[in-house]
XYZ file of C-alpha atoms in Angstrom:
786
model
C 24.573 22.612 -25.895
C 28.018 21.089 -25.470
C 27.810 21.585 -21.695
C 24.291 20.140 -21.681
C 25.297 16.989 -23.604
C 28.352 16.501 -21.412
C 26.192 16.630 -18.288
C 23.683 14.190 -19.747
C 26.422 11.722 -20.701
C 27.955 12.037 -17.266
C 24.667 11.364 -15.535
C 24.013 8.357 -17.742
C 27.443 6.869 -17.041
C 27.035 7.452 -13.304
C 23.584 5.916 -13.384
C 24.722 2.775 -15.198
C 27.790 2.328 -13.046
C 25.970 2.861 -9.783
C 22.959 0.756 -10.686
C 25.107 -2.223 -11.610
C 27.634 -1.788 -8.861
C 25.585 -0.507 -5.967
C 21.857 -0.537 -6.553
C 21.805 -4.097 -7.834
C 24.408 -5.487 -5.495
C 21.818 -4.267 -3.135
C 21.401 -3.858 0.412
C 18.926 -1.095 1.301
C 18.494 1.462 3.673
C 15.987 3.601 5.028
C 16.779 6.726 3.571
C 17.124 10.192 3.941
C 17.822 9.196 0.451
C 16.016 11.104 -2.125
C 14.736 13.392 0.478
C 14.741 16.794 -0.980
C 15.852 19.109 -3.654
C 19.467 18.390 -4.394
C 20.254 22.055 -4.340
C 19.788 23.125 -0.812
C 18.445 20.655 1.748
C 20.691 18.681 4.066
C 18.798 15.404 4.278
C 20.555 14.468 7.484
C 18.702 17.238 9.289
C 15.198 16.445 8.071
C 12.823 16.424 11.033
C 10.573 13.366 11.467
C 7.959 12.277 14.005
C 8.363 8.504 13.722
C 8.489 8.210 17.531
C 5.649 10.733 17.998
C 8.047 13.552 18.767
C 10.094 15.828 16.550
C 13.619 14.451 15.967
C 16.307 14.622 13.339
C 16.029 11.644 11.002
C 19.646 10.677 11.674
C 18.892 10.455 15.424
C 16.039 7.934 15.126
C 17.247 4.363 15.801
C 15.162 2.540 13.193
C 14.954 2.066 9.436
C 13.059 5.000 7.951
C 12.712 6.401 4.453
C 11.678 10.036 4.391
C 11.031 12.445 1.550
C 9.600 15.922 1.156
C 6.431 16.549 -0.773
C 8.319 18.468 -3.458
C 10.736 15.614 -4.024
C 7.894 13.108 -4.300
C 6.371 15.257 -7.042
C 9.664 15.451 -8.909
C 9.781 11.639 -8.869
C 6.204 11.457 -10.155
C 4.993 9.852 -6.915
C 1.372 10.917 -6.364
C -0.030 7.853 -4.548
C 1.124 5.231 -2.052
C 1.281 2.663 -4.841
C 4.272 4.481 -6.366
C 6.508 4.516 -3.265
C 8.645 1.768 -4.840
C 10.542 4.624 -6.524
C 11.612 5.913 -3.144
C 11.585 2.983 -0.714
C 13.621 -0.122 -1.549
C 12.022 -3.060 0.198
C 8.561 -1.638 -0.526
C 6.386 -3.427 -3.099
C 2.860 -2.870 -4.311
C 0.358 -5.408 -5.619
C -3.114 -4.933 -7.063
C -5.558 -7.669 -6.042
C -7.827 -9.395 -8.537
C -10.577 -6.891 -7.617
C -8.304 -3.873 -8.007
C -7.607 -3.091 -4.334
C -4.063 -2.024 -3.343
C -1.822 -4.111 -1.081
C 1.503 -2.858 0.348
C 4.537 -4.921 1.416
C 7.695 -3.982 3.320
C 10.610 -6.419 3.502
C 8.304 -9.177 2.302
C 5.665 -8.596 4.973
C 2.160 -7.808 3.745
C -1.211 -9.474 3.246
C -2.509 -9.886 -0.295
C -6.102 -10.749 0.594
C -8.882 -9.341 -1.589
C -11.199 -8.626 1.361
C -12.112 -4.964 1.868
C -12.148 -5.254 5.672
C -8.810 -6.980 6.111
C -6.274 -5.288 8.394
C -3.157 -4.598 6.322
C 0.391 -5.714 7.045
C 1.573 -2.139 6.325
C -0.591 0.491 8.007
C -1.100 4.042 6.711
C -1.620 7.279 8.644
C -2.006 10.977 7.911
C -0.547 13.049 10.754
C -0.720 9.913 12.956
C -4.466 9.605 12.247
C -5.227 6.099 10.921
C -6.504 5.085 7.504
C -6.979 1.529 8.760
C -7.835 -0.157 5.449
C -5.702 0.055 2.302
C -8.605 1.055 0.035
C -8.889 4.339 1.981
C -5.368 5.547 1.155
C -5.983 6.798 -2.417
C -5.892 10.536 -1.646
C -3.446 10.607 1.261
C -0.664 12.301 -0.718
C -2.408 15.660 -1.228
C -0.369 18.761 -0.293
C 1.991 16.944 2.041
C 5.052 18.275 3.792
C 6.760 14.880 3.812
C 6.266 11.129 4.073
C 7.904 8.791 6.578
C 8.065 5.048 5.858
C 8.907 2.985 8.937
C 10.187 -0.535 8.316
C 9.684 -3.459 10.639
C 6.828 -4.273 13.043
C 4.906 -1.202 14.214
C 2.323 -1.139 16.934
C 3.886 0.016 20.163
C 3.448 3.716 19.318
C 0.945 3.706 16.455
C -2.690 2.775 17.027
C -2.994 -0.082 14.551
C -0.763 -3.126 14.904
C 1.150 -4.078 11.767
C 3.894 -6.602 11.147
C 5.402 -5.026 8.020
C 5.698 -1.350 8.815
C 3.875 1.967 8.692
C 3.528 4.871 6.280
C 2.885 8.254 7.885
C 2.035 11.244 5.695
C 2.506 14.687 7.226
C 0.206 17.255 5.662
C 1.469 20.761 4.961
C 0.215 22.992 7.775
C -1.347 26.482 7.883
C 1.191 29.287 7.812
C 1.512 32.495 9.828
C 1.739 34.529 6.611
C -0.469 34.485 3.527
C 0.877 31.977 0.995
C -0.553 30.272 -2.055
C 0.565 28.036 -4.883
C -0.692 26.533 -8.116
C 0.605 23.653 -10.197
C -0.547 22.241 -13.533
C 0.645 19.343 -15.697
C -0.122 18.045 -19.151
C 1.048 14.640 -20.329
C 0.515 11.650 -22.571
C -3.030 10.295 -22.989
C -4.257 13.890 -22.558
C -3.457 13.775 -18.877
C -4.313 17.061 -17.154
C -3.692 17.563 -13.436
C -4.066 20.687 -11.372
C -3.308 21.422 -7.737
C -3.603 24.573 -5.660
C -3.400 25.682 -2.052
C -3.912 28.855 -0.047
C -2.719 29.268 3.527
C -2.536 32.026 6.076
C -3.896 33.660 9.245
C -7.636 34.196 9.733
C -7.421 35.878 13.149
C -4.648 36.461 15.654
C -5.158 32.925 17.014
C -6.613 31.073 14.031
C -4.985 30.093 10.731
C -6.139 27.884 7.884
C -5.059 26.043 4.777
C -7.094 24.692 1.864
C -5.680 22.419 -0.832
C -7.400 20.862 -3.851
C -6.275 18.555 -6.648
C -7.936 17.323 -9.809
C -6.787 14.604 -12.212
C -8.172 13.961 -15.668
C -6.829 11.586 -18.309
C -8.036 9.897 -21.474
C -8.112 6.176 -22.269
C -4.731 4.449 -22.018
C -5.666 0.750 -22.407
C -6.386 -0.634 -25.858
C -8.343 -3.733 -26.841
C -5.936 -6.053 -28.619
C -8.744 -7.900 -30.423
C -11.084 -5.055 -31.379
C -9.199 -1.761 -30.998
C -11.550 -0.327 -28.353
C -10.062 1.887 -25.641
C -10.650 2.268 -21.908
C -8.792 3.694 -18.912
C -9.858 7.281 -18.448
C -9.105 8.892 -15.069
C -11.361 11.283 -13.143
C -10.263 12.093 -9.604
C -10.839 15.071 -7.286
C -9.346 15.572 -3.835
C -9.541 18.288 -1.201
C -8.377 19.062 2.327
C -9.085 21.927 4.731
C -7.099 22.522 7.936
C -7.786 24.941 10.785
C -5.113 25.583 13.420
C -6.186 27.332 16.619
C -3.772 28.588 19.291
C -5.852 30.328 21.959
C -2.913 30.323 24.385
C 0.769 29.469 24.404
C -0.023 26.180 26.126
C -2.964 25.076 23.961
C -2.903 24.018 20.296
C -5.835 22.568 18.366
C -6.210 21.391 14.792
C -9.264 20.360 12.784
C -8.837 18.598 9.409
C -11.517 17.718 6.845
C -10.583 15.612 3.816
C -12.687 14.310 0.944
C -11.980 12.633 -2.392
C -14.012 11.054 -5.179
C -12.730 8.678 -7.854
C -14.882 8.009 -10.946
C -12.115 6.620 -13.142
C -12.360 3.522 -15.285
C -11.043 0.478 -13.485
C -7.876 -0.980 -14.945
C -8.763 -4.113 -16.876
C -6.649 -7.257 -16.345
C -4.783 -9.162 -19.037
C -5.572 -12.834 -19.705
C -2.571 -15.116 -19.176
C -4.242 -18.550 -19.410
C -7.639 -20.275 -19.476
C -7.885 -23.405 -17.306
C -11.395 -24.675 -16.452
C -12.007 -25.127 -12.747
C -13.960 -28.318 -13.336
C -14.257 -30.948 -16.006
C -16.621 -33.883 -16.333
C -20.289 -34.214 -15.338
C -20.135 -31.587 -12.547
C -18.769 -28.941 -14.908
C -21.023 -26.413 -16.555
C -20.866 -26.137 -20.356
C -19.607 -22.631 -21.110
C -21.532 -20.907 -23.919
C -18.500 -18.942 -25.153
C -15.348 -20.171 -26.953
C -13.157 -19.118 -24.030
C -10.534 -21.767 -24.715
C -9.740 -20.232 -28.112
C -9.674 -16.586 -27.000
C -6.138 -15.256 -27.605
C -4.093 -14.556 -24.477
C -2.872 -11.021 -24.011
C 0.378 -9.906 -25.622
C 3.106 -8.631 -23.299
C 2.244 -5.001 -23.924
C 1.529 -2.433 -21.171
C -1.603 -1.160 -22.947
C -3.106 -4.459 -24.093
C -6.417 -5.527 -22.572
C -9.770 -7.133 -23.386
C -13.133 -6.560 -21.734
C -16.858 -6.903 -22.269
C -17.654 -4.044 -24.714
C -21.182 -3.791 -23.258
C -19.955 -3.360 -19.686
C -19.804 -0.188 -17.607
C -16.469 -0.121 -15.784
C -16.581 3.312 -14.146
C -15.737 3.032 -10.477
C -17.401 5.111 -7.772
C -15.105 5.386 -4.744
C -15.255 8.186 -2.200
C -13.890 9.069 1.234
C -14.873 11.622 3.867
C -12.426 11.957 6.752
C -12.601 14.357 9.703
C -9.932 14.428 12.382
C -8.995 16.580 15.321
C -5.846 17.038 17.359
C -5.564 18.891 20.663
C -2.331 19.458 22.594
C -2.212 20.980 26.063
C 1.045 21.710 27.874
C 0.279 20.737 31.461
C 3.710 22.012 32.467
C 6.960 22.931 30.778
C 7.808 19.207 30.608
C 4.452 17.405 30.247
C 2.019 17.519 27.310
C -1.426 15.945 26.910
C -2.367 15.013 23.324
C -5.747 13.905 21.981
C -6.232 12.444 18.483
C -9.787 11.909 17.200
C -10.686 10.551 13.778
C -13.820 9.533 11.876
C -13.838 8.269 8.280
C -16.568 7.099 5.918
C -15.483 5.242 2.777
C -17.647 3.805 -0.014
C -16.658 1.941 -3.126
C -17.937 0.370 -6.303
C -15.228 -1.287 -8.403
C -16.575 -2.947 -11.564
C -14.183 -5.262 -13.368
C -14.061 -7.778 -16.193
C -12.411 -10.611 -14.280
C -11.704 -12.904 -17.230
C -9.999 -10.364 -19.482
C -11.960 -11.405 -22.594
C -14.595 -9.685 -24.735
C -17.230 -12.247 -23.674
C -19.803 -11.638 -20.900
C -18.254 -14.338 -18.780
C -16.830 -12.744 -15.699
C -18.090 -9.263 -14.856
C -17.978 -8.324 -11.165
C -18.576 -5.308 -8.951
C -16.823 -5.049 -5.583
C -19.053 -2.754 -3.527
C -18.639 -1.833 0.091
C -18.654 0.701 2.875
C -16.332 1.373 5.806
C -17.098 3.527 8.828
C -14.270 3.880 11.303
C -13.769 5.874 14.509
C -10.502 6.177 16.443
C -9.547 7.990 19.624
C -6.152 8.250 21.284
C -5.058 10.021 24.467
C -1.445 10.220 25.556
C 0.839 12.016 27.981
C 4.446 12.774 27.060
C 7.184 14.248 29.141
C 10.901 14.625 29.733
C 13.268 15.433 32.568
C 16.427 17.546 32.796
C 18.466 14.324 32.954
C 17.366 13.400 29.413
C 14.767 10.772 30.330
C 11.754 10.850 27.977
C 8.478 9.007 28.575
C 5.038 8.464 27.103
C 1.855 6.711 28.294
C -1.494 6.505 26.542
C -4.531 4.608 25.382
C -6.237 3.989 22.073
C -9.750 2.957 21.010
C -10.938 2.111 17.499
C -14.283 0.903 16.145
C -14.757 -0.199 12.529
C -17.823 -1.322 10.606
C -17.119 -2.871 7.201
C -19.676 -4.212 4.778
C -18.560 -5.708 1.465
C -20.628 -7.252 -1.295
C -19.064 -8.857 -4.352
C -21.569 -8.896 -7.199
C -20.983 -11.365 -10.028
C -23.351 -10.747 -12.924
C -22.999 -12.928 -14.828
C -20.284 -15.341 -13.666
C -20.484 -18.085 -16.271
C -17.610 -20.496 -15.669
C -17.192 -24.247 -15.582
C -17.585 -24.243 -11.789
C -21.030 -22.655 -11.616
C -23.144 -25.795 -11.716
C -24.394 -28.563 -9.432
C -25.615 -31.277 -11.750
C -28.502 -29.761 -13.721
C -28.663 -26.638 -11.481
C -26.648 -23.716 -12.849
C -26.300 -20.071 -11.892
C -25.256 -16.952 -13.749
C -25.062 -14.357 -10.997
C -24.719 -14.212 -7.229
C -23.624 -12.087 -4.274
C -20.864 -12.672 -1.715
C -21.411 -10.746 1.532
C -18.898 -9.985 4.272
C -20.120 -7.876 7.200
C -17.616 -7.216 10.009
C -17.627 -5.186 13.207
C -14.225 -4.652 14.795
C -13.486 -3.128 18.194
C -9.916 -2.542 19.382
C -8.688 -1.247 22.729
C -5.060 -0.646 23.619
C -2.781 0.917 26.229
C 0.844 1.788 25.551
C 3.965 3.273 27.097
C 7.503 4.156 26.086
C 10.677 5.232 27.846
C 14.013 6.658 26.697
C 16.649 6.148 29.401
C 20.142 7.680 29.035
C 22.717 5.160 30.272
C 25.837 7.187 29.604
C 27.015 10.048 27.476
C 25.432 9.477 24.022
C 24.246 5.960 24.969
C 20.455 5.560 25.242
C 18.199 2.608 26.014
C 14.711 2.820 24.534
C 11.725 0.635 25.311
C 8.060 0.655 24.360
C 5.135 -1.696 24.903
C 1.475 -1.937 23.885
C -1.288 -4.269 25.020
C -4.123 -4.661 22.471
C -7.467 -6.392 22.813
C -9.548 -6.805 19.662
C -12.994 -8.297 19.048
C -14.078 -9.040 15.469
C -17.628 -10.180 14.603
C -18.400 -11.619 11.163
C -21.577 -12.372 9.220
C -21.574 -13.396 5.582
C -22.290 -15.979 2.926
C -22.927 -16.488 -0.774
C -26.479 -15.793 -1.940
C -28.363 -15.344 -5.179
C -29.776 -12.014 -6.292
C -33.387 -13.172 -6.010
C -33.462 -15.255 -9.197
C -33.257 -18.488 -7.200
C -30.259 -19.944 -9.048
C -27.809 -20.225 -6.142
C -30.691 -21.324 -3.896
C -31.553 -24.159 -6.262
C -27.942 -25.234 -6.868
C -26.799 -25.292 -3.254
C -30.155 -26.630 -2.090
C -29.569 -29.562 -4.427
C -26.033 -29.976 -3.029
C -27.428 -30.038 0.524
C -29.984 -32.645 -0.544
C -27.221 -34.823 -2.019
C -25.040 -34.628 1.100
C -27.798 -35.024 3.712
C -29.978 -37.518 1.847
C -33.096 -35.484 2.627
C -34.832 -32.770 0.576
C -33.503 -29.301 1.429
C -34.622 -25.911 0.170
C -33.071 -22.443 0.352
C -35.361 -19.396 -0.049
C -34.877 -16.967 -2.921
C -32.111 -14.533 -2.013
C -31.308 -16.559 1.085
C -27.903 -17.596 2.328
C -26.604 -20.410 0.161
C -23.451 -21.238 2.115
C -24.131 -24.524 3.897
C -23.560 -24.784 7.622
C -22.941 -27.739 9.925
C -23.634 -31.175 8.401
C -24.241 -29.465 5.027
C -27.574 -28.089 6.194
C -28.812 -24.674 4.980
C -28.096 -21.853 7.433
C -29.786 -18.425 7.687
C -26.347 -16.773 7.787
C -22.758 -17.757 8.562
C -21.446 -15.979 11.654
C -18.168 -16.021 13.500
C -16.190 -14.308 16.239
C -12.473 -13.700 16.513
C -11.407 -12.357 19.908
C -7.663 -11.843 20.246
C -5.186 -9.948 22.367
C -1.448 -9.440 22.209
C 1.490 -7.666 23.786
C 3.776 -5.962 21.290
C 7.053 -4.456 22.426
C 10.315 -2.907 21.277
C 13.744 -2.542 22.892
C 16.556 -0.467 21.383
C 20.091 0.415 22.367
C 21.615 3.310 20.433
C 24.916 5.125 20.568
C 25.514 8.551 19.056
C 29.127 8.530 17.912
C 28.906 12.255 17.178
C 26.362 14.771 15.923
C 26.189 13.026 12.523
C 26.539 9.309 13.291
C 24.453 6.736 15.131
C 24.723 3.000 15.811
C 21.680 1.058 16.994
C 20.347 -2.426 17.719
C 16.632 -3.228 18.034
C 14.476 -6.174 19.029
C 10.775 -5.791 18.215
C 7.739 -8.026 18.618
C 4.745 -7.099 16.489
C 1.343 -8.516 15.588
C -1.319 -8.175 12.916
C -4.907 -9.110 13.704
C -6.681 -12.099 12.227
C -9.207 -11.925 9.405
C -12.347 -13.413 7.849
C -12.252 -13.976 4.062
C -14.628 -12.863 1.303
C -15.224 -16.034 -0.732
C -17.997 -17.610 -2.846
C -18.046 -20.433 -0.326
C -20.440 -23.379 -0.563
C -19.474 -24.486 2.970
C -19.121 -22.461 6.167
C -15.790 -24.227 6.748
C -14.303 -22.070 3.981
C -15.208 -18.885 5.888
C -13.209 -19.741 8.975
C -10.828 -16.932 9.950
C -7.062 -17.024 10.122
C -5.606 -16.072 13.525
C -3.315 -13.140 14.203
C 0.254 -13.344 12.953
C 3.413 -12.236 14.766
C 6.945 -11.160 13.887
C 9.949 -11.106 16.201
C 12.409 -8.785 14.457
C 16.104 -8.334 15.161
C 17.825 -5.378 13.499
C 21.204 -3.676 13.757
C 22.064 -0.548 11.816
C 24.228 2.510 11.383
C 23.591 6.059 10.224
C 26.895 7.669 9.337
C 27.493 11.245 8.271
C 30.712 12.558 6.706
C 29.881 16.239 6.567
C 27.441 17.268 3.887
C 29.307 15.360 1.182
C 28.375 11.806 2.143
C 25.747 10.119 4.273
C 25.397 6.355 4.589
C 22.719 4.275 6.237
C 22.905 0.502 6.558
C 20.954 -2.163 8.394
C 20.807 -5.933 8.697
C 17.700 -7.726 9.926
C 16.314 -11.151 10.797
C 12.608 -11.894 11.357
C 11.054 -14.931 13.020
C 7.617 -14.969 11.417
C 4.810 -17.021 13.002
C 1.338 -17.837 11.614
C 1.886 -15.803 8.476
C -1.425 -14.911 6.856
C -1.386 -15.701 3.168
C -3.794 -16.211 0.317
C -3.521 -19.847 -0.682
C -6.045 -22.158 -2.333
C -8.603 -24.816 -1.453
C -10.765 -27.151 -3.500
C -14.425 -26.188 -3.134
C -16.878 -29.012 -3.922
C -18.933 -26.628 -6.080
C -16.623 -23.917 -7.371
C -13.408 -25.952 -7.694
C -9.972 -24.526 -6.698
C -10.541 -21.142 -5.045
C -8.351 -18.586 -3.257
C -8.489 -19.158 0.497
C -6.835 -17.714 3.579
C -4.157 -19.943 5.048
C -1.944 -19.587 8.077
C 1.717 -20.579 7.563
C 2.912 -21.652 11.027
C 6.641 -21.030 10.743
C 8.686 -18.741 8.448
C 11.746 -16.536 8.505
C 13.090 -13.438 6.748
C 16.656 -12.202 6.602
C 18.235 -9.395 4.681
C 20.232 -6.192 4.563
C 19.886 -2.611 3.326
C 22.149 0.250 2.420
C 21.640 3.801 1.194
C 24.372 6.231 0.265
C 23.811 9.908 -0.529
C 26.753 11.654 -2.191
C 27.154 15.392 -2.877
C 30.578 15.710 -4.514
C 30.026 19.248 -5.830
C 27.544 22.024 -5.186
C 24.165 21.290 -6.721
C 24.803 17.628 -7.536
C 23.255 14.808 -5.479
C 23.527 11.096 -6.150
C 21.577 8.634 -4.008
C 21.887 4.860 -4.374
C 19.766 2.433 -2.365
C 19.533 -1.319 -2.369
C 17.940 -4.136 -0.418
C 18.330 -7.884 -0.198
C 15.402 -9.811 1.316
C 15.415 -13.595 1.618
C 12.042 -15.004 2.707
C 11.411 -18.686 3.448
C 8.542 -20.927 4.530
C 9.775 -23.386 7.150
C 6.609 -25.386 7.866
C 3.538 -26.233 5.787
C -0.001 -25.180 6.687
C -2.741 -27.790 7.027
C -3.553 -29.382 3.648
C -1.335 -27.187 1.459
C -2.977 -26.787 -1.944
C -1.560 -25.218 -5.091
C -3.385 -22.697 -7.310
C -4.567 -25.478 -9.632
C -5.946 -27.726 -6.899
C -2.984 -30.090 -6.536
C -1.443 -31.152 -3.196
C 1.674 -29.110 -2.519
C 4.761 -28.673 -0.424
C 5.484 -25.012 0.348
C 8.543 -25.568 2.557
C 11.534 -23.662 1.182
C 9.441 -21.378 -1.043
C 9.806 -17.602 -0.935
C 6.828 -15.367 -0.193
C 4.765 -14.094 -3.125
C 5.325 -10.487 -4.216
C 8.731 -10.394 -2.546
C 11.641 -9.886 -4.946
C 14.951 -10.946 -3.474
C 16.748 -7.876 -4.848
C 15.576 -4.274 -5.148
C 17.493 -1.116 -5.850
C 17.165 2.492 -6.890
C 19.443 5.251 -8.114
C 18.496 8.922 -8.160
C 20.713 11.676 -9.542
C 20.061 15.393 -9.865
C 22.217 18.351 -10.867
C 21.073 21.929 -10.321
C 23.262 24.701 -11.704
C 23.062 28.422 -12.587
C 21.779 28.943 -16.134
C 21.508 32.690 -16.713
C 20.319 35.772 -14.853
C 18.384 34.582 -11.787
C 17.474 31.226 -13.307
C 18.706 27.754 -12.439
C 18.516 24.648 -14.610
C 18.243 21.108 -13.334
C 18.644 17.623 -14.757
C 17.677 14.436 -12.986
C 16.866 10.801 -13.400
C 15.765 7.770 -11.396
C 16.371 4.086 -12.049
C 14.443 1.500 -10.049
C 15.045 -2.232 -10.428
C 13.854 -5.455 -8.859
C 14.339 -9.179 -9.357
C 11.674 -11.771 -10.149
C 8.997 -13.068 -7.792
C 5.659 -14.900 -7.954
C 2.004 -13.997 -7.464
C 1.159 -17.093 -5.397
C 2.671 -20.081 -3.638
C 3.320 -22.777 -6.242
C 2.715 -26.483 -5.900
C 5.908 -27.700 -7.557
C 3.862 -30.405 -9.267
C 5.367 -31.115 -12.718
C 1.879 -31.833 -14.058
C 0.894 -28.161 -13.626
C 4.326 -26.538 -13.991
C 3.420 -25.003 -17.349
C 0.259 -23.462 -15.863
C 2.034 -22.158 -12.771
C 4.610 -20.436 -14.975
C 1.894 -17.869 -15.679
C 1.959 -16.878 -12.013
C 5.603 -15.840 -12.102
C 6.530 -12.142 -12.257
C 9.714 -11.238 -14.126
C 12.199 -8.752 -12.761
C 12.470 -5.368 -14.406
C 14.168 -1.962 -14.380
C 12.367 1.340 -14.962
C 13.961 4.617 -16.010
C 12.515 8.101 -15.340
C 14.050 11.400 -16.464
C 13.356 15.053 -15.624
C 14.771 18.436 -16.658
C 13.739 22.051 -16.331
C 14.376 25.555 -15.126
C 13.313 27.455 -12.029
C 13.745 30.804 -10.332
C 16.654 31.124 -7.947
C 14.184 31.624 -5.060
C 12.202 28.573 -6.311
C 8.975 30.569 -6.599
C 8.295 29.151 -10.042
C 9.394 26.025 -11.842
C 9.025 24.536 -15.321
C 9.752 20.819 -15.681
C 9.759 18.301 -18.525
C 9.465 14.688 -17.367
C 9.260 11.137 -18.618
C 8.246 8.021 -16.660
C 9.208 4.514 -17.767
C 10.807 6.092 -20.816
C 11.853 2.722 -22.283
C 8.195 1.582 -22.244
C 9.182 -1.467 -20.207
C 6.477 -4.087 -19.734
C 6.118 -5.036 -16.066
C 3.501 -6.650 -13.843
C 2.216 -5.564 -10.421
C -0.393 -8.265 -9.852
C -1.126 -11.788 -11.122
C -3.569 -14.395 -9.834
C -5.612 -17.471 -10.623
C -9.266 -16.434 -10.495
C -12.055 -18.795 -11.513
C -11.205 -20.321 -14.915
C -8.614 -17.652 -15.678
C -5.111 -16.616 -14.759
C -4.910 -12.841 -15.165
C -2.405 -10.071 -14.489
C -2.312 -6.285 -14.087
C 0.363 -4.517 -16.138
C 2.182 -1.383 -15.034
C 1.795 1.922 -16.843
C 3.495 2.358 -20.234
C 5.816 5.239 -21.063
C 4.375 8.626 -20.130
C 5.793 12.101 -20.555
C 4.675 15.649 -20.024
C 5.211 19.181 -18.764
C 4.621 20.609 -15.266
C 4.439 24.282 -14.290
C 4.422 25.479 -10.684
C 4.151 28.923 -9.115
C 4.222 29.930 -5.451
C 2.845 33.229 -4.089
C 4.188 34.752 -0.894
């Protein structure tokens, strides 16, 4: 016990010292950081495929965070949303309708639309999951994850300005292997995972993995004591590897998951009617006197008569074929088809009144095909050429039933429920090439380029559900504006077209092309150290919004955005004891896509897509991994990101409808400082058993959930859109067999029960936020069969 307490005190002192001196003085780095078990893995030699070929992480001239699947589990990271624990510079936000949005170095797109192309793209074994809602089950039975920072698009199929996340699934093995894992935690959380892998014939092997999650209610009604928040999630993947000859390799992967959990309910921050005066609708509930939510992780309020069980599911089939045309040339084909469906019910106002229930329903069908040739020469030259095709069909329908707010009226015409439709068809074609050219001993010039042509067709509008309310209200509005009687059929499109006349549907086209490229000069000082400098130009496609728009003008798309990124970095190894990675970067950011606000003549101030013409980002990262003694690993990472808007968009409008000036403001959901500290000590306990102790501290500074107007008249209201900084502490301890075949672990996440926010927005009459999880703790048991 004395040894145990001494170790714990030592870890605590190291954690506090490092977090104040390193992690919060921040600079970040891509990291080999918390890459693997502190006991035995040299993180500098982890193999990654960030450039679509197998390389040591320390030899790749770009900012990358990489971690093994086992280490992710020890950190409690089971979904992309939790990568903040591992990747400084990465942030996660939940939109008002519960969809995930990812940011890297301040670059991301926090639109609520299901069919929006993300700023940070996600892949599984280089196969795309092109929309963020599809990423829920990507972290099943993975070998590792690679997070690439900076614009990506020259080598990966989907352009993105922020970065890319590539999950590498664990592959079938040549020998029979199996494993099981089970956890029990707070709120009666029960999770189980299992896999079996091995040969089926002399040329065919397979692997099957499944995971189930079950948890009781964790949110509590702060006005009535009701509970909500149960989790029900199942996930499965099957892989077949076929090697009919030494020169041919084929892989078929089938993945499916189904989520029937309760949706997380938002917390009410403030009630501010959209409209006042004669155009406002009298609200039949005392919303103004409903108490705002306390700053408690579990607090919530929702319609007690509502059904808030989501129904989200994904089916994904992909194939990979590799043929060695010669000893130096390989042909690779990647084929992918995915079908995603969702139903996300939510109480938007965060009260117990029936005043803001919605259901975000939708379907995505996406097909992608890539062909590429890769080769190398005895002189060290490496090359790649290829093409990519992708076709997406996305239909989204927001159902508001009822949506009783002050903005749902046009004179005497009022409406309680309506639909918002967004139907998009997206076709992308691209060709790409890359070249690695040795200039001298250990000095290499790299270049890559991709030309992309994308066509996006849109059809959508706001319509009633057949009760005629929207038709009557917007028909009356059209009559007022045109001076002639206008009618809209029941269930017809209510969004008014040109000259405020009724239109059968609002349609639009967005045809864009771009040339993304990357140039890199890197110098290997020795087998452990690398210096590099990169210049990268990247794009993200434009987008059509999903809005309850009374005018077709509000459904205009935003054009594609671009980032020109300059980065210089170093990856330095000092034996196994110390590894350091550092980078500095500067981005010139053009036409940044952002969710701003506009004043709708019917609905009042509403979220709207805006294009910020000129912006910049600058910052630095550092990661240090120290192994002073056998079994002990300490990893500290930090990042500093300074984002700025340099030029206003057209008619800048604040979240409360006031004219604004955004110049000089930082981007929403972009803390200036982020840092993390991870420590683990593994030591012999007795017999053939080892004990381990570990902990992780993650911290970030304050940010906002929207661009603010700076108007003193609404300063008190806009204060509710600010997100405080916070620090979270996780701990773990346990024992395992010396050969790591079995493991018993006790863990705690957010052990101080810190209140923190990962999403806040002005929606209709309400400002609401999503709180992070409270303290959780539990026990995990794992066993591997060989």
